[in-house]
mmCIF file of C-alpha atoms in Angstrom:
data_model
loop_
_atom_site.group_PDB
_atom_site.id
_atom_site.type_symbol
_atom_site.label_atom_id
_atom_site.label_comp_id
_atom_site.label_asym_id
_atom_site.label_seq_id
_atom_site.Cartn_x
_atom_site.Cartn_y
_atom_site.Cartn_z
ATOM 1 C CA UNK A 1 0.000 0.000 0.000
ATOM 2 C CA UNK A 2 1.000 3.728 -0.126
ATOM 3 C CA UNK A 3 3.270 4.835 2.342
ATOM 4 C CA UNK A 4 3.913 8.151 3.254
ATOM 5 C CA UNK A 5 7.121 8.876 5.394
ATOM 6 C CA UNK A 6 7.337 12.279 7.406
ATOM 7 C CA UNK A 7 10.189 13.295 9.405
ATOM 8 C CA UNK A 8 10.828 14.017 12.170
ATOM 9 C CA UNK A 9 8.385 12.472 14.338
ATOM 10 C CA UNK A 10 9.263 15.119 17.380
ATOM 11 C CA UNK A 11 11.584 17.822 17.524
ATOM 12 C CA UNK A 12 12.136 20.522 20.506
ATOM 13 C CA UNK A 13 13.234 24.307 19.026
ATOM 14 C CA UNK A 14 13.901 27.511 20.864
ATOM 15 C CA UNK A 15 11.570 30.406 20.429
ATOM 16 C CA UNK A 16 12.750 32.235 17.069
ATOM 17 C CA UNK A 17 14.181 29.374 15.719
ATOM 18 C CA UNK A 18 12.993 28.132 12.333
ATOM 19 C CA UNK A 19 12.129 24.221 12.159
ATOM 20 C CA UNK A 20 11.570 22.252 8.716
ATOM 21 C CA UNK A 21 9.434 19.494 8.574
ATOM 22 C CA UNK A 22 9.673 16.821 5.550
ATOM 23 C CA UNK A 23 6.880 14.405 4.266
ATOM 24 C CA UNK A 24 7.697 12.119 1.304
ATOM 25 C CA UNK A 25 5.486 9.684 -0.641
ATOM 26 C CA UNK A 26 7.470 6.895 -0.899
ATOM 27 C CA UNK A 27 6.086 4.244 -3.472
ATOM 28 C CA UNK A 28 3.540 7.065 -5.531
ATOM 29 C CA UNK A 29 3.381 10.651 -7.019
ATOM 30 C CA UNK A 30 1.345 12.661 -4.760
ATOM 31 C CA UNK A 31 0.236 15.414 -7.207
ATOM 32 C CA UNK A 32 -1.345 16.730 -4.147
ATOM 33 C CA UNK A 33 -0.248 17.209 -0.299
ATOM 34 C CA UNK A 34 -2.104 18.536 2.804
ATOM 35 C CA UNK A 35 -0.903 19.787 6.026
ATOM 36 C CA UNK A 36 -2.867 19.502 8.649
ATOM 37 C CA UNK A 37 -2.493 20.728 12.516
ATOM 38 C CA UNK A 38 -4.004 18.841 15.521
ATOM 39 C CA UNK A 39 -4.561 20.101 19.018
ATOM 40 C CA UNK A 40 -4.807 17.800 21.865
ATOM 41 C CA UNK A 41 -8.250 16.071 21.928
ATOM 42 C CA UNK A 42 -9.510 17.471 18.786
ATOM 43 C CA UNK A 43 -9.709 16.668 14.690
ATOM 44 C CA UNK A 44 -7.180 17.691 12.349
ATOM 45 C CA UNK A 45 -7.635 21.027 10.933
ATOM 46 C CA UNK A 46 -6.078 21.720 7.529
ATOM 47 C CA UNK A 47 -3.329 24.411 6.898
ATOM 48 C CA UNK A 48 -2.743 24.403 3.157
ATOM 49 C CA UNK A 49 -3.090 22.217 0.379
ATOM 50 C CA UNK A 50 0.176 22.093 -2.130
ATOM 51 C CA UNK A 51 0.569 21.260 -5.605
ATOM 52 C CA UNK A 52 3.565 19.813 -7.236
ATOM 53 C CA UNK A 53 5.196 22.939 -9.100
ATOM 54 C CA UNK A 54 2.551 25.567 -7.401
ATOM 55 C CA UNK A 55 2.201 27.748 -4.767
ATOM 56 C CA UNK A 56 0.482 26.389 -1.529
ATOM 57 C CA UNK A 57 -3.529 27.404 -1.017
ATOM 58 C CA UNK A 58 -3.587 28.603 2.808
ATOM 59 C CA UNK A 59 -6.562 27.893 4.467
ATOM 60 C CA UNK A 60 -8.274 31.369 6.114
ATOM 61 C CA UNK A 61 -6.247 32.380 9.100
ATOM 62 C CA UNK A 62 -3.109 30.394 8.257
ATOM 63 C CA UNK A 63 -0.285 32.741 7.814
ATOM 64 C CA UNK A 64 1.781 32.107 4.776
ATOM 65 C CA UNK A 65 4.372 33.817 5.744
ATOM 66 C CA UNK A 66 5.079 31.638 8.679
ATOM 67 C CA UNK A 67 3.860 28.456 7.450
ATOM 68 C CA UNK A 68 6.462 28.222 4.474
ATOM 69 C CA UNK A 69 5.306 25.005 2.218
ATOM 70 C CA UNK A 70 7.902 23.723 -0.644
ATOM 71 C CA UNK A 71 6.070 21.220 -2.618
ATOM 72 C CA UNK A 72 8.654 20.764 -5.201
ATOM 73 C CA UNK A 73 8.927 17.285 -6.491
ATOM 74 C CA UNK A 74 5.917 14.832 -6.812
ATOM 75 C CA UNK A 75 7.585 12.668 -3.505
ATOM 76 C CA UNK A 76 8.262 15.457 -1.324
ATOM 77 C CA UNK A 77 6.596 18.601 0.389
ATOM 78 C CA UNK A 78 8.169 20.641 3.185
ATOM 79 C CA UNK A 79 6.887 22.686 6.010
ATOM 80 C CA UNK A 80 8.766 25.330 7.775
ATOM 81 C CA UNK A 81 8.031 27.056 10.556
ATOM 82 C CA UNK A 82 9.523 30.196 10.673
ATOM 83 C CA UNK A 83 10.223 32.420 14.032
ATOM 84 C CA UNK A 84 8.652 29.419 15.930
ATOM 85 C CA UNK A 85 6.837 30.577 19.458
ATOM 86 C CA UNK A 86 5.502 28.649 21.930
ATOM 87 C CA UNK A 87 1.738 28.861 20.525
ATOM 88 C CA UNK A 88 3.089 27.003 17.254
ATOM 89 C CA UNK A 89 3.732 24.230 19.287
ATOM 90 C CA UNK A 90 1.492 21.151 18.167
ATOM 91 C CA UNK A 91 1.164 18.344 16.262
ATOM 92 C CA UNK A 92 1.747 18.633 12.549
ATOM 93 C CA UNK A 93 0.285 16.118 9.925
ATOM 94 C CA UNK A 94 0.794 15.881 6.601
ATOM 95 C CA UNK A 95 -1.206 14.137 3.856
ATOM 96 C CA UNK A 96 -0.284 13.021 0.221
ATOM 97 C CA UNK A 97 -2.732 12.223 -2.759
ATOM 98 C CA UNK A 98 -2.765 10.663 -5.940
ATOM 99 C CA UNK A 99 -5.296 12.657 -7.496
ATOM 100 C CA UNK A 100 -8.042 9.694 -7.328
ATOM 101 C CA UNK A 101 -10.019 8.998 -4.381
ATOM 102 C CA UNK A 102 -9.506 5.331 -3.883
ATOM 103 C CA UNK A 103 -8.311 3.286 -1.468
ATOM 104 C CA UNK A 104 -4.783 4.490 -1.739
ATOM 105 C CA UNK A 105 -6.084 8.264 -1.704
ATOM 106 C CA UNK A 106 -5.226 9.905 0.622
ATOM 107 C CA UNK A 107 -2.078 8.714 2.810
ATOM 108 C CA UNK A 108 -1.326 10.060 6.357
ATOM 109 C CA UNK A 109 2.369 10.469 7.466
ATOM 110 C CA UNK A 110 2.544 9.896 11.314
ATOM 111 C CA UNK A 111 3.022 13.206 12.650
ATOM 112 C CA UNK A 112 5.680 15.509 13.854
ATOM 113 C CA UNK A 113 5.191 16.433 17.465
ATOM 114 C CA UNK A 114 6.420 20.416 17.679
ATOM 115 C CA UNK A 115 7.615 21.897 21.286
ATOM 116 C CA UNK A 116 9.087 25.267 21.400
ATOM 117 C CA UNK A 117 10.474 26.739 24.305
ATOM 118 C CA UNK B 1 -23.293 24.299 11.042
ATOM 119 C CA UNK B 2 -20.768 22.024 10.725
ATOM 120 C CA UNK B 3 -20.279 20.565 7.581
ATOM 121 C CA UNK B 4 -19.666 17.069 9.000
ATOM 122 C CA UNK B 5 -21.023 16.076 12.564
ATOM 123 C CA UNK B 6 -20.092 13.626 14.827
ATOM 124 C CA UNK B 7 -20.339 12.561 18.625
ATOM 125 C CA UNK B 8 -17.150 13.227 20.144
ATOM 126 C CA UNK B 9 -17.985 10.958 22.885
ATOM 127 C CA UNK B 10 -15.558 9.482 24.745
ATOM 128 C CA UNK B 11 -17.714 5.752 24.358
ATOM 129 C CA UNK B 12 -16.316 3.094 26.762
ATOM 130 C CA UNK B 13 -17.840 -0.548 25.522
ATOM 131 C CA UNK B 14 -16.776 -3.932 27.074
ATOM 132 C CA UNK B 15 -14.895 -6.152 25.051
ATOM 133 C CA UNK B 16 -16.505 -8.264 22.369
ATOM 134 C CA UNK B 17 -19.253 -5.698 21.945
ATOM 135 C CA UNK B 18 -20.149 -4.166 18.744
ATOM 136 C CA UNK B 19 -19.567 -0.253 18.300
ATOM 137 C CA UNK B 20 -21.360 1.849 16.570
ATOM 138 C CA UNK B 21 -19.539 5.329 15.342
ATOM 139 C CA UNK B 22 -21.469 7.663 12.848
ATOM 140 C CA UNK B 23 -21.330 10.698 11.156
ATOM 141 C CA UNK B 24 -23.666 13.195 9.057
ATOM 142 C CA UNK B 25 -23.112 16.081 6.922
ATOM 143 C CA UNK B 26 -24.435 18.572 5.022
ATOM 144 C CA UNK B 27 -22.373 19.302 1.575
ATOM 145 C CA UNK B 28 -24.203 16.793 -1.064
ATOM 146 C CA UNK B 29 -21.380 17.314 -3.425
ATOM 147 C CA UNK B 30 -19.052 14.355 -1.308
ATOM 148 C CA UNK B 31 -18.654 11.362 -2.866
ATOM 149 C CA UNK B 32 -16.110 9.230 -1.040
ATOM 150 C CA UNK B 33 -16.380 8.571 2.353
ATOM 151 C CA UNK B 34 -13.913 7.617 5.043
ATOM 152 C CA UNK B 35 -13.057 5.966 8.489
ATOM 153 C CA UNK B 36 -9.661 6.857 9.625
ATOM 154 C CA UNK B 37 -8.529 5.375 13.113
ATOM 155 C CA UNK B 38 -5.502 7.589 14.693
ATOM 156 C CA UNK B 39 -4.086 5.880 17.903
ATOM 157 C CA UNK B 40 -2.590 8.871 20.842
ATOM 158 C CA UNK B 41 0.218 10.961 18.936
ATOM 159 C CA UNK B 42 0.215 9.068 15.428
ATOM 160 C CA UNK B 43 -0.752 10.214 12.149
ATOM 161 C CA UNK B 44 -4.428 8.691 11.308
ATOM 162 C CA UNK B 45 -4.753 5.418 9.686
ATOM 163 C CA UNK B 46 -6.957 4.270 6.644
ATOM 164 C CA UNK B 47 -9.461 1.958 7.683
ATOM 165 C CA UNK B 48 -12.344 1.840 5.532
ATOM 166 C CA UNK B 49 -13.154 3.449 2.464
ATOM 167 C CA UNK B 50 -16.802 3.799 0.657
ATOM 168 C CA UNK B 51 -17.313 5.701 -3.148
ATOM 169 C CA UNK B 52 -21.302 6.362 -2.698
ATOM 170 C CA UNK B 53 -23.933 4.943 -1.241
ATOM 171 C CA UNK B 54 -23.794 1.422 -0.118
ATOM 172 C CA UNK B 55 -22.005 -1.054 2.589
ATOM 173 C CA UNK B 56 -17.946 -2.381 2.665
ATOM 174 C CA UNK B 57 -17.038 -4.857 5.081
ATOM 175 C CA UNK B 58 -13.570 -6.016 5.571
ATOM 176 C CA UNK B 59 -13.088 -8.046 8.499
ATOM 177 C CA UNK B 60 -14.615 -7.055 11.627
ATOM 178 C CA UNK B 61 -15.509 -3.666 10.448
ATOM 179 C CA UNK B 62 -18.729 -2.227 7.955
ATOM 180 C CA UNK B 63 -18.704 0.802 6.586
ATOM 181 C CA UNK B 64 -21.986 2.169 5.505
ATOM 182 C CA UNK B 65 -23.062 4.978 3.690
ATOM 183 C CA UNK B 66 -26.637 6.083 2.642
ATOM 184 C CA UNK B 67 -26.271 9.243 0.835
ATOM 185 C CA UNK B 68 -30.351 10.139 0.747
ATOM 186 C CA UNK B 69 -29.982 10.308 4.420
ATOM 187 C CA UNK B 70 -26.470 12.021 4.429
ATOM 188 C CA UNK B 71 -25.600 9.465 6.927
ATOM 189 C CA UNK B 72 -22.393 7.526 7.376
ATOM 190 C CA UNK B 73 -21.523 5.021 9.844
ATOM 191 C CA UNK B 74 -18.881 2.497 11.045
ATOM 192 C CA UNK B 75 -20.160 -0.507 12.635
ATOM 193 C CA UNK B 76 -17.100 -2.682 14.760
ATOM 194 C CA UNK B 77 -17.838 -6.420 15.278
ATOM 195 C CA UNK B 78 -16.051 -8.220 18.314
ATOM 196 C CA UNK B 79 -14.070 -5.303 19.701
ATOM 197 C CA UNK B 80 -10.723 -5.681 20.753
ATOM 198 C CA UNK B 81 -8.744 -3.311 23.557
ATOM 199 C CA UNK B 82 -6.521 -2.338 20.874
ATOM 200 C CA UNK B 83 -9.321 -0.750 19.134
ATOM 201 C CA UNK B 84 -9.173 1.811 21.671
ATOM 202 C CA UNK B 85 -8.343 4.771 19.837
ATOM 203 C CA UNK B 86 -9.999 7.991 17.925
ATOM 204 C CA UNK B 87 -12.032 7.316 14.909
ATOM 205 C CA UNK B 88 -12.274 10.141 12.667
ATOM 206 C CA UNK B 89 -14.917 10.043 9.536
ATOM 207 C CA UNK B 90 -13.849 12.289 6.589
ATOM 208 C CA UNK B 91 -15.171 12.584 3.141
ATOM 209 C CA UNK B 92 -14.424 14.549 -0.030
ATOM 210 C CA UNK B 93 -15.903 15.324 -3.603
ATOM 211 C CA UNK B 94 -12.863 13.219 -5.443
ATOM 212 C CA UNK B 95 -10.796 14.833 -7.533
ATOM 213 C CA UNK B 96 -8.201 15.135 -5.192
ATOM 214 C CA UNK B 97 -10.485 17.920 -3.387
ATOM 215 C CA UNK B 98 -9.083 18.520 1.020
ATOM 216 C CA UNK B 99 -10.540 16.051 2.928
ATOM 217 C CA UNK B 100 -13.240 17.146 5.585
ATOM 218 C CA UNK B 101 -13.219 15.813 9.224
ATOM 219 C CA UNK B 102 -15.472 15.154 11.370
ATOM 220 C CA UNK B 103 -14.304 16.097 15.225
ATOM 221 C CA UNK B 104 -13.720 12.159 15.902
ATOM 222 C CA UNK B 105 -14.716 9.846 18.516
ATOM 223 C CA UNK B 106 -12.585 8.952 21.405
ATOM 224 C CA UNK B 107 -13.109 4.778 21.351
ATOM 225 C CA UNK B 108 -12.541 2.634 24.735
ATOM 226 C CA UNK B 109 -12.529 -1.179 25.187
ATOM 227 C CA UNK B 110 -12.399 -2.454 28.441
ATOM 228 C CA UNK B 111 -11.468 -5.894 29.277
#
């Protein structure tokens, strides 16, 4: 089955620091990828969607310019975090997609647990 | 209104019972319905996964969809303590269209 890979699975940053998270397809060509964020105890709530080749689509009240996405290759999409603070600590999820909606589509990574400090 | 509704619970059964999750929405454009299950601090994982109305089964689980109603449901046979986790229905027009959530449903099997 489809396997999507994200890394890491937790990192701890400073406050300012910028932190890169990487989620890559790893047997398909996700022409599409999603990043989600998840608060403790509640659903996932999407960030951006990202085409291969294209700017990200922000969801309203996601800041772009913090939320950097990279979507440049059809196996990988990035997310950086820029001039983390301790409110952009969470858990981030990202999301790949073939373009169909069968069984295979859409793949979850497992998560990147964010602390900043 | 949400566009996708579901009981957040938390829904403690004993162990062999069968569970009952479900979900309705609003937006009659979806067309593919799913049941992810996401276990504390993991990304969620595929479990079912319905294109219209109509029932999948796959082991101890159903899925079941009946579109006229705008109803969606997971049925769990047998439950096991290590189906203890959040189940999360989400659906989407195709296409590769965002996926939207319900608010999941905390899941507890007790021995």
């Amino acid at each position: 089955g489809a396997v999507v890979s994200q890394h890491p699975s937790w990192v701890i940053c400073k406050s300012g620091t910028s932190v890169k998270i990487e989620c890559r397809s790893l047997d398909f060509q996700a022409t599409t990828m999603f990043w989600y964020r998840q608060f403790p105890k509640q659903s996932l709530m999407l960030m951006a969607t990202s085409n291969e080749g294209s700017k990200a689509t922000y969801e309203q009240g996601v800041e772009k310019d913090k939320f950097l996405i990279n979507h440049a290759s059809l196996t990988l999409s990035t997310l950086t975090v820029t001039s983390a603070h301790p409110e952009d600590s969470s858990f981030y999820i990202c999301s790949a997609n073939q373009g169909t909606g069968g069984d295979y589509g859409y793949t979850f990574g497992s998560g990147t647990r964010l602390t900043v400090v | 209104q949400k566009e996708v509704e579901q009981d957040p619970g938390p829904l403690s059964v004993p162990e062999g019972a069968i569970v009952s999750l479900n979900c309705t929405y609003s937006n009659s454009a979806f067309q593919y319905f799913m049941w992810y299950r996401q276990y504390s601090r993991k990304g969620p994982e595929l479990l079912m996964y319905t294109y219209s109305s109509g029932n999948k089964e796959d082991g101890r689980f159903t899925a079941q969809v009946d579109k006229s109603s705008k109803y969606i449901s997971l049925f769990i046979r047998d439950s096991q303590p290590s189906d203890s986790a959040t189940y999360l229905c989400a659906m989407t027009p195709g296409g590769g269209n965002k996926l939207t959530f319900g608010t999941g449903t905390q899941l507890k099997v007790e021995l």
